Amino acid sequence: MQQFEIKRLIPIELFGYDVSFTNASLFMVIALAVIPLFYLIAMNRRALVPGRLQSTAELSYEFIANMVRDIVGEKGMKYFPWIFTIFMFILVLNLLGLLPYSFTVTSHIIVTFALAAMVWLIITAIGFMNHGVGFLKLFVPDGVPWWLLPIIVVIELISYLIRPISHSVRLFANMMAGHAMLKVFAGFVVGLGVLGGWAPLVFLVGFTGLELVVAFLQAFIFTVLTCIYLNDAVNMHHH
């Protein structure tokens, strides 16, 4: 489990709090540098017939733009830069974690919870900005008998308040479980040596491919849920 250990790289203390620059901070800074760098390089020439990099950049842009349009509608497009940033940030952090000797930031619940809490707070603010006190109607579904309302409102309110927890645990648990499995099989390869290590090695290669899919899928699911929550705040739809 040492791969999940947070190490202080530059110890910093501020007002009695430990705000050290850690390996987690380093990989988040790397992700924030990699994303704009990738798009600057990919879109540098802007060819009519795009190459691989430009195609990937354009595809990622269209993919998230279509997701926002499909789930939130045209009204949601003004929040597209924010949704796109969330998707790319999580995706790059997940992919960086697959590199040897790297660190998976998204395998820490505090990071995924901070992202989910940020989404929850911003969406709640958007809801109140768009609808004022009318946003509270979200907790009162249409067509519910009056005598059931107190119970339903409480259930709706609790489900709304636990969104950041469910939103963050899904990403954290999948990333942590996957990387723990990779390390276990890597240990088998080393432990069993040349004669017995080939079987876990084959599994390890296949499982790494699966982890690549999971890295994308978890960023996708986190972003889809963000769009669904945003749809509630923008369009006030009851599901």
PDB file of C-alpha atoms in Angstrom:
ATOM      1  CA  MET A   1       0.000   0.000   0.000  1.00  0.00           C
ATOM      2  CA  GLN A   2       3.052   2.290   0.003  1.00  0.00           C
ATOM      3  CA  GLN A   3       2.103   3.459  -3.509  1.00  0.00           C
ATOM      4  CA  PHE A   4      -0.746   5.430  -1.882  1.00  0.00           C
ATOM      5  CA  GLU A   5       1.514   7.076   0.694  1.00  0.00           C
ATOM      6  CA  ILE A   6       1.574  10.874   0.598  1.00  0.00           C
ATOM      7  CA  LYS A   7       5.144  12.164   0.958  1.00  0.00           C
ATOM      8  CA  ARG A   8       6.142  15.727   1.835  1.00  0.00           C
ATOM      9  CA  LEU A   9       8.435  17.164  -0.836  1.00  0.00           C
ATOM     10  CA  ILE A  10       8.586  20.753   0.468  1.00  0.00           C
ATOM     11  CA  PRO A  11       7.461  21.056   4.118  1.00  0.00           C
ATOM     12  CA  ILE A  12       5.361  24.210   4.624  1.00  0.00           C
ATOM     13  CA  GLU A  13       3.475  25.277   7.738  1.00  0.00           C
ATOM     14  CA  LEU A  14       0.938  28.110   7.638  1.00  0.00           C
ATOM     15  CA  PHE A  15      -0.878  29.397  10.754  1.00  0.00           C
ATOM     16  CA  GLY A  16      -0.205  26.092  12.502  1.00  0.00           C
ATOM     17  CA  TYR A  17      -1.530  24.022   9.563  1.00  0.00           C
ATOM     18  CA  ASP A  18       0.560  21.622   7.507  1.00  0.00           C
ATOM     19  CA  VAL A  19       0.244  22.836   3.895  1.00  0.00           C
ATOM     20  CA  SER A  20       3.336  21.040   2.619  1.00  0.00           C
ATOM     21  CA  PHE A  21       3.918  20.544  -1.101  1.00  0.00           C
ATOM     22  CA  THR A  22       3.522  16.768  -1.469  1.00  0.00           C
ATOM     23  CA  ASN A  23       3.799  14.162  -4.237  1.00  0.00           C
ATOM     24  CA  ALA A  24      -0.001  14.569  -4.641  1.00  0.00           C
ATOM     25  CA  SER A  25       0.448  18.334  -5.139  1.00  0.00           C
ATOM     26  CA  LEU A  26       3.233  17.674  -7.647  1.00  0.00           C
ATOM     27  CA  PHE A  27       1.076  15.388  -9.814  1.00  0.00           C
ATOM     28  CA  MET A  28      -1.823  17.852  -9.720  1.00  0.00           C
ATOM     29  CA  VAL A  29       0.557  20.610 -10.906  1.00  0.00           C
ATOM     30  CA  ILE A  30       1.863  18.263 -13.638  1.00  0.00           C
ATOM     31  CA  ALA A  31      -1.743  17.557 -14.756  1.00  0.00           C
ATOM     32  CA  LEU A  32      -2.516  21.288 -14.832  1.00  0.00           C
ATOM     33  CA  ALA A  33       0.596  21.835 -16.994  1.00  0.00           C
ATOM     34  CA  VAL A  34       0.031  18.816 -19.287  1.00  0.00           C
ATOM     35  CA  ILE A  35      -3.559  19.743 -20.294  1.00  0.00           C
ATOM     36  CA  PRO A  36      -2.926  23.249 -21.771  1.00  0.00           C
ATOM     37  CA  LEU A  37       0.419  22.067 -23.190  1.00  0.00           C
ATOM     38  CA  PHE A  38      -1.280  19.189 -25.001  1.00  0.00           C
ATOM     39  CA  TYR A  39      -3.922  21.487 -26.531  1.00  0.00           C
ATOM     40  CA  LEU A  40      -1.360  24.124 -27.495  1.00  0.00           C
ATOM     41  CA  ILE A  41       0.753  21.537 -29.329  1.00  0.00           C
ATOM     42  CA  ALA A  42      -2.268  19.705 -30.827  1.00  0.00           C
ATOM     43  CA  MET A  43      -3.963  22.862 -32.118  1.00  0.00           C
ATOM     44  CA  ASN A  44      -0.774  24.709 -33.110  1.00  0.00           C
ATOM     45  CA  ARG A  45      -1.087  24.159 -36.883  1.00  0.00           C
ATOM     46  CA  ARG A  46      -4.871  23.732 -37.109  1.00  0.00           C
ATOM     47  CA  ALA A  47      -4.717  21.677 -40.294  1.00  0.00           C
ATOM     48  CA  LEU A  48      -7.872  21.110 -42.370  1.00  0.00           C
ATOM     49  CA  VAL A  49      -7.008  17.424 -42.398  1.00  0.00           C
ATOM     50  CA  PRO A  50      -6.156  16.897 -38.722  1.00  0.00           C
ATOM     51  CA  GLY A  51      -3.323  14.674 -37.555  1.00  0.00           C
ATOM     52  CA  ARG A  52      -3.587  12.299 -34.583  1.00  0.00           C
ATOM     53  CA  LEU A  53      -2.996  14.919 -31.900  1.00  0.00           C
ATOM     54  CA  GLN A  54      -5.382  17.440 -33.425  1.00  0.00           C
ATOM     55  CA  SER A  55      -8.021  14.720 -33.905  1.00  0.00           C
ATOM     56  CA  THR A  56      -7.710  13.686 -30.253  1.00  0.00           C
ATOM     57  CA  ALA A  57      -8.006  17.313 -29.107  1.00  0.00           C
ATOM     58  CA  GLU A  58     -11.039  17.996 -31.322  1.00  0.00           C
ATOM     59  CA  LEU A  59     -12.666  14.686 -30.368  1.00  0.00           C
ATOM     60  CA  SER A  60     -12.324  15.373 -26.628  1.00  0.00           C
ATOM     61  CA  TYR A  61     -13.814  18.862 -27.098  1.00  0.00           C
ATOM     62  CA  GLU A  62     -16.762  17.560 -29.148  1.00  0.00           C
ATOM     63  CA  PHE A  63     -17.300  14.614 -26.800  1.00  0.00           C
ATOM     64  CA  ILE A  64     -17.811  16.847 -23.736  1.00  0.00           C
ATOM     65  CA  ALA A  65     -19.703  19.530 -25.698  1.00  0.00           C
ATOM     66  CA  ASN A  66     -22.178  16.880 -26.913  1.00  0.00           C
ATOM     67  CA  MET A  67     -22.488  15.473 -23.387  1.00  0.00           C
ATOM     68  CA  VAL A  68     -23.363  18.918 -21.986  1.00  0.00           C
ATOM     69  CA  ARG A  69     -25.869  19.583 -24.827  1.00  0.00           C
ATOM     70  CA  ASP A  70     -27.526  16.160 -24.454  1.00  0.00           C
ATOM     71  CA  ILE A  71     -27.890  16.285 -20.661  1.00  0.00           C
ATOM     72  CA  VAL A  72     -28.260  19.991 -19.824  1.00  0.00           C
ATOM     73  CA  GLY A  73     -29.285  21.480 -23.189  1.00  0.00           C
ATOM     74  CA  GLU A  74     -28.053  24.700 -24.833  1.00  0.00           C
ATOM     75  CA  LYS A  75     -28.444  26.578 -21.521  1.00  0.00           C
ATOM     76  CA  GLY A  76     -25.697  24.393 -20.093  1.00  0.00           C
ATOM     77  CA  MET A  77     -23.124  25.393 -22.734  1.00  0.00           C
ATOM     78  CA  LYS A  78     -22.044  28.450 -20.764  1.00  0.00           C
ATOM     79  CA  TYR A  79     -20.760  26.012 -18.120  1.00  0.00           C
ATOM     80  CA  PHE A  80     -18.919  23.937 -20.767  1.00  0.00           C
ATOM     81  CA  PRO A  81     -15.385  25.240 -19.900  1.00  0.00           C
ATOM     82  CA  TRP A  82     -15.890  24.203 -16.262  1.00  0.00           C
ATOM     83  CA  ILE A  83     -17.239  20.715 -17.146  1.00  0.00           C
ATOM     84  CA  PHE A  84     -14.473  20.216 -19.730  1.00  0.00           C
ATOM     85  CA  THR A  85     -11.792  21.186 -17.179  1.00  0.00           C
ATOM     86  CA  ILE A  86     -13.183  18.707 -14.620  1.00  0.00           C
ATOM     87  CA  PHE A  87     -13.179  15.867 -17.176  1.00  0.00           C
ATOM     88  CA  MET A  88      -9.655  16.549 -18.469  1.00  0.00           C
ATOM     89  CA  PHE A  89      -8.207  17.096 -14.986  1.00  0.00           C
ATOM     90  CA  ILE A  90      -9.555  13.772 -13.659  1.00  0.00           C
ATOM     91  CA  LEU A  91      -8.657  11.900 -16.859  1.00  0.00           C
ATOM     92  CA  VAL A  92      -5.049  13.169 -16.880  1.00  0.00           C
ATOM     93  CA  LEU A  93      -4.641  12.433 -13.130  1.00  0.00           C
ATOM     94  CA  ASN A  94      -5.974   8.889 -13.713  1.00  0.00           C
ATOM     95  CA  LEU A  95      -3.644   8.328 -16.688  1.00  0.00           C
ATOM     96  CA  LEU A  96      -0.605   9.784 -14.902  1.00  0.00           C
ATOM     97  CA  GLY A  97      -1.245   7.281 -12.101  1.00  0.00           C
ATOM     98  CA  LEU A  98      -0.706   4.418 -14.558  1.00  0.00           C
ATOM     99  CA  LEU A  99       2.890   5.453 -15.275  1.00  0.00           C
ATOM    100  CA  PRO A 100       5.568   3.450 -13.415  1.00  0.00           C
ATOM    101  CA  TYR A 101       6.777   5.060 -10.148  1.00  0.00           C
ATOM    102  CA  SER A 102       4.064   7.703 -10.378  1.00  0.00           C
ATOM    103  CA  PHE A 103       1.350   8.619  -7.875  1.00  0.00           C
ATOM    104  CA  THR A 104      -2.415   8.269  -8.339  1.00  0.00           C
ATOM    105  CA  VAL A 105      -3.938  11.420  -6.886  1.00  0.00           C
ATOM    106  CA  THR A 106      -7.512  10.226  -7.532  1.00  0.00           C
ATOM    107  CA  SER A 107      -6.972   7.160  -5.300  1.00  0.00           C
ATOM    108  CA  HIS A 108      -7.240   9.503  -2.284  1.00  0.00           C
ATOM    109  CA  ILE A 109     -10.731  10.170  -0.951  1.00  0.00           C
ATOM    110  CA  ILE A 110      -9.762  13.688   0.220  1.00  0.00           C
ATOM    111  CA  VAL A 111      -8.951  14.727  -3.380  1.00  0.00           C
ATOM    112  CA  THR A 112     -12.054  13.168  -4.943  1.00  0.00           C
ATOM    113  CA  PHE A 113     -14.206  14.558  -2.110  1.00  0.00           C
ATOM    114  CA  ALA A 114     -12.750  18.061  -2.615  1.00  0.00           C
ATOM    115  CA  LEU A 115     -13.642  17.836  -6.336  1.00  0.00           C
ATOM    116  CA  ALA A 116     -17.146  16.505  -5.592  1.00  0.00           C
ATOM    117  CA  ALA A 117     -17.725  19.139  -2.866  1.00  0.00           C
ATOM    118  CA  MET A 118     -16.609  21.882  -5.287  1.00  0.00           C
ATOM    119  CA  VAL A 119     -19.100  20.566  -7.878  1.00  0.00           C
ATOM    120  CA  TRP A 120     -21.882  20.385  -5.262  1.00  0.00           C
ATOM    121  CA  LEU A 121     -21.274  23.916  -3.936  1.00  0.00           C
ATOM    122  CA  ILE A 122     -21.048  25.504  -7.398  1.00  0.00           C
ATOM    123  CA  ILE A 123     -24.168  23.674  -8.650  1.00  0.00           C
ATOM    124  CA  THR A 124     -26.133  24.644  -5.527  1.00  0.00           C
ATOM    125  CA  ALA A 125     -25.056  28.279  -6.088  1.00  0.00           C
ATOM    126  CA  ILE A 126     -26.085  28.044  -9.794  1.00  0.00           C
ATOM    127  CA  GLY A 127     -29.474  26.646  -8.730  1.00  0.00           C
ATOM    128  CA  PHE A 128     -30.166  29.547  -6.349  1.00  0.00           C
ATOM    129  CA  MET A 129     -28.814  32.125  -8.823  1.00  0.00           C
ATOM    130  CA  ASN A 130     -31.101  30.825 -11.593  1.00  0.00           C
ATOM    131  CA  HIS A 131     -34.248  30.135  -9.583  1.00  0.00           C
ATOM    132  CA  GLY A 132     -33.842  31.946  -6.255  1.00  0.00           C
ATOM    133  CA  VAL A 133     -35.870  30.338  -3.450  1.00  0.00           C
ATOM    134  CA  GLY A 134     -37.752  28.429  -6.179  1.00  0.00           C
ATOM    135  CA  PHE A 135     -34.736  26.072  -6.346  1.00  0.00           C
ATOM    136  CA  LEU A 136     -36.070  24.461  -3.143  1.00  0.00           C
ATOM    137  CA  LYS A 137     -38.908  23.019  -5.279  1.00  0.00           C
ATOM    138  CA  LEU A 138     -36.297  20.448  -6.340  1.00  0.00           C
ATOM    139  CA  PHE A 139     -37.008  18.688  -3.040  1.00  0.00           C
ATOM    140  CA  VAL A 140     -40.769  18.618  -3.681  1.00  0.00           C
ATOM    141  CA  PRO A 141     -41.435  16.216  -6.598  1.00  0.00           C
ATOM    142  CA  ASP A 142     -44.567  16.795  -8.692  1.00  0.00           C
ATOM    143  CA  GLY A 143     -47.683  14.730  -8.079  1.00  0.00           C
ATOM    144  CA  VAL A 144     -46.807  13.550  -4.560  1.00  0.00           C
ATOM    145  CA  PRO A 145     -49.815  13.312  -2.159  1.00  0.00           C
ATOM    146  CA  TRP A 146     -49.668  15.982   0.590  1.00  0.00           C
ATOM    147  CA  TRP A 147     -49.540  13.401   3.376  1.00  0.00           C
ATOM    148  CA  LEU A 148     -46.387  11.849   1.871  1.00  0.00           C
ATOM    149  CA  LEU A 149     -44.646  15.203   1.339  1.00  0.00           C
ATOM    150  CA  PRO A 150     -42.800  15.438   4.722  1.00  0.00           C
ATOM    151  CA  ILE A 151     -41.170  12.019   4.195  1.00  0.00           C
ATOM    152  CA  ILE A 152     -40.379  12.637   0.501  1.00  0.00           C
ATOM    153  CA  VAL A 153     -38.867  16.085   1.189  1.00  0.00           C
ATOM    154  CA  VAL A 154     -36.604  14.604   3.899  1.00  0.00           C
ATOM    155  CA  ILE A 155     -35.515  11.746   1.564  1.00  0.00           C
ATOM    156  CA  GLU A 156     -34.878  14.198  -1.323  1.00  0.00           C
ATOM    157  CA  LEU A 157     -32.913  16.515   0.975  1.00  0.00           C
ATOM    158  CA  ILE A 158     -30.750  13.697   2.377  1.00  0.00           C
ATOM    159  CA  SER A 159     -30.068  12.342  -1.138  1.00  0.00           C
ATOM    160  CA  TYR A 160     -29.045  15.858  -2.232  1.00  0.00           C
ATOM    161  CA  LEU A 161     -26.753  16.343   0.779  1.00  0.00           C
ATOM    162  CA  ILE A 162     -24.968  13.002   0.320  1.00  0.00           C
ATOM    163  CA  ARG A 163     -24.260  13.660  -3.373  1.00  0.00           C
ATOM    164  CA  PRO A 164     -20.646  14.771  -2.725  1.00  0.00           C
ATOM    165  CA  ILE A 165     -19.993  11.549  -0.768  1.00  0.00           C
ATOM    166  CA  SER A 166     -21.424   9.157  -3.394  1.00  0.00           C
ATOM    167  CA  HIS A 167     -19.851  11.248  -6.188  1.00  0.00           C
ATOM    168  CA  SER A 168     -16.371  11.077  -4.619  1.00  0.00           C
ATOM    169  CA  VAL A 169     -16.378   7.495  -3.274  1.00  0.00           C
ATOM    170  CA  ARG A 170     -17.093   5.993  -6.712  1.00  0.00           C
ATOM    171  CA  LEU A 171     -13.984   7.564  -8.278  1.00  0.00           C
ATOM    172  CA  PHE A 172     -11.710   6.959  -5.268  1.00  0.00           C
ATOM    173  CA  ALA A 173     -12.745   3.303  -4.738  1.00  0.00           C
ATOM    174  CA  ASN A 174     -12.323   2.317  -8.395  1.00  0.00           C
ATOM    175  CA  MET A 175      -8.914   3.968  -8.738  1.00  0.00           C
ATOM    176  CA  MET A 176      -7.593   2.603  -5.437  1.00  0.00           C
ATOM    177  CA  ALA A 177      -8.838  -0.961  -6.040  1.00  0.00           C
ATOM    178  CA  GLY A 178      -7.426  -1.055  -9.573  1.00  0.00           C
ATOM    179  CA  HIS A 179      -3.976   0.185  -8.570  1.00  0.00           C
ATOM    180  CA  ALA A 180      -3.812  -2.142  -5.557  1.00  0.00           C
ATOM    181  CA  MET A 181      -4.556  -5.080  -7.914  1.00  0.00           C
ATOM    182  CA  LEU A 182      -1.856  -3.966 -10.373  1.00  0.00           C
ATOM    183  CA  LYS A 183       0.702  -3.837  -7.544  1.00  0.00           C
ATOM    184  CA  VAL A 184      -0.303  -7.281  -6.234  1.00  0.00           C
ATOM    185  CA  PHE A 185       0.198  -8.917  -9.650  1.00  0.00           C
ATOM    186  CA  ALA A 186       3.433  -6.982 -10.213  1.00  0.00           C
ATOM    187  CA  GLY A 187       4.603  -8.506  -6.910  1.00  0.00           C
ATOM    188  CA  PHE A 188       3.705 -11.991  -8.188  1.00  0.00           C
ATOM    189  CA  VAL A 189       5.724 -11.424 -11.381  1.00  0.00           C
ATOM    190  CA  VAL A 190       8.820 -10.463  -9.358  1.00  0.00           C
ATOM    191  CA  GLY A 191       8.275 -13.140  -6.676  1.00  0.00           C
ATOM    192  CA  LEU A 192       7.724 -16.065  -9.055  1.00  0.00           C
ATOM    193  CA  GLY A 193      10.680 -15.143 -11.260  1.00  0.00           C
ATOM    194  CA  VAL A 194      11.382 -16.208 -14.854  1.00  0.00           C
ATOM    195  CA  LEU A 195       9.759 -19.662 -14.608  1.00  0.00           C
ATOM    196  CA  GLY A 196       6.457 -18.841 -12.920  1.00  0.00           C
ATOM    197  CA  GLY A 197       6.196 -15.101 -13.512  1.00  0.00           C
ATOM    198  CA  TRP A 198       4.973 -15.207 -17.116  1.00  0.00           C
ATOM    199  CA  ALA A 199       1.325 -16.020 -16.189  1.00  0.00           C
ATOM    200  CA  PRO A 200       0.842 -13.044 -13.819  1.00  0.00           C
ATOM    201  CA  LEU A 201       2.808 -10.907 -16.326  1.00  0.00           C
ATOM    202  CA  VAL A 202       0.289 -11.707 -19.091  1.00  0.00           C
ATOM    203  CA  PHE A 203      -2.540 -10.891 -16.668  1.00  0.00           C
ATOM    204  CA  LEU A 204      -0.738  -7.689 -15.633  1.00  0.00           C
ATOM    205  CA  VAL A 205      -0.491  -6.484 -19.256  1.00  0.00           C
ATOM    206  CA  GLY A 206      -4.178  -7.222 -19.831  1.00  0.00           C
ATOM    207  CA  PHE A 207      -5.184  -5.641 -16.537  1.00  0.00           C
ATOM    208  CA  THR A 208      -3.180  -2.494 -17.357  1.00  0.00           C
ATOM    209  CA  GLY A 209      -5.227  -2.216 -20.563  1.00  0.00           C
ATOM    210  CA  LEU A 210      -8.381  -2.582 -18.486  1.00  0.00           C
ATOM    211  CA  GLU A 211      -7.126   0.128 -16.084  1.00  0.00           C
ATOM    212  CA  LEU A 212      -6.717   2.470 -19.071  1.00  0.00           C
ATOM    213  CA  VAL A 213     -10.400   1.940 -19.853  1.00  0.00           C
ATOM    214  CA  VAL A 214     -11.291   2.426 -16.158  1.00  0.00           C
ATOM    215  CA  ALA A 215      -9.235   5.660 -16.052  1.00  0.00           C
ATOM    216  CA  PHE A 216     -11.336   7.053 -18.910  1.00  0.00           C
ATOM    217  CA  LEU A 217     -14.594   5.563 -17.639  1.00  0.00           C
ATOM    218  CA  GLN A 218     -14.246   7.039 -14.136  1.00  0.00           C
ATOM    219  CA  ALA A 219     -13.522  10.525 -15.527  1.00  0.00           C
ATOM    220  CA  PHE A 220     -16.535  10.061 -17.830  1.00  0.00           C
ATOM    221  CA  ILE A 221     -18.886   8.921 -15.017  1.00  0.00           C
ATOM    222  CA  PHE A 222     -17.783  11.779 -12.719  1.00  0.00           C
ATOM    223  CA  THR A 223     -18.455  14.260 -15.549  1.00  0.00           C
ATOM    224  CA  VAL A 224     -21.834  12.713 -16.505  1.00  0.00           C
ATOM    225  CA  LEU A 225     -22.990  12.957 -12.873  1.00  0.00           C
ATOM    226  CA  THR A 226     -21.800  16.577 -12.756  1.00  0.00           C
ATOM    227  CA  CYS A 227     -23.911  17.282 -15.885  1.00  0.00           C
ATOM    228  CA  ILE A 228     -26.957  15.535 -14.366  1.00  0.00           C
ATOM    229  CA  TYR A 229     -26.639  17.622 -11.193  1.00  0.00           C
ATOM    230  CA  LEU A 230     -26.135  20.749 -13.302  1.00  0.00           C
ATOM    231  CA  ASN A 231     -29.295  19.890 -15.243  1.00  0.00           C
ATOM    232  CA  ASP A 232     -31.221  19.910 -11.926  1.00  0.00           C
ATOM    233  CA  ALA A 233     -29.850  23.373 -11.147  1.00  0.00           C
ATOM    234  CA  VAL A 234     -30.410  24.842 -14.631  1.00  0.00           C
ATOM    235  CA  ASN A 235     -33.651  23.181 -15.759  1.00  0.00           C
ATOM    236  CA  MET A 236     -35.169  22.042 -12.429  1.00  0.00           C
ATOM    237  CA  HIS A 237     -36.179  18.659 -13.845  1.00  0.00           C
ATOM    238  CA  HIS A 238     -37.438  15.948 -11.536  1.00  0.00           C
ATOM    239  CA  HIS A 239     -36.227  12.440 -12.252  1.00  0.00           C
TER     240      HIS A 239
END
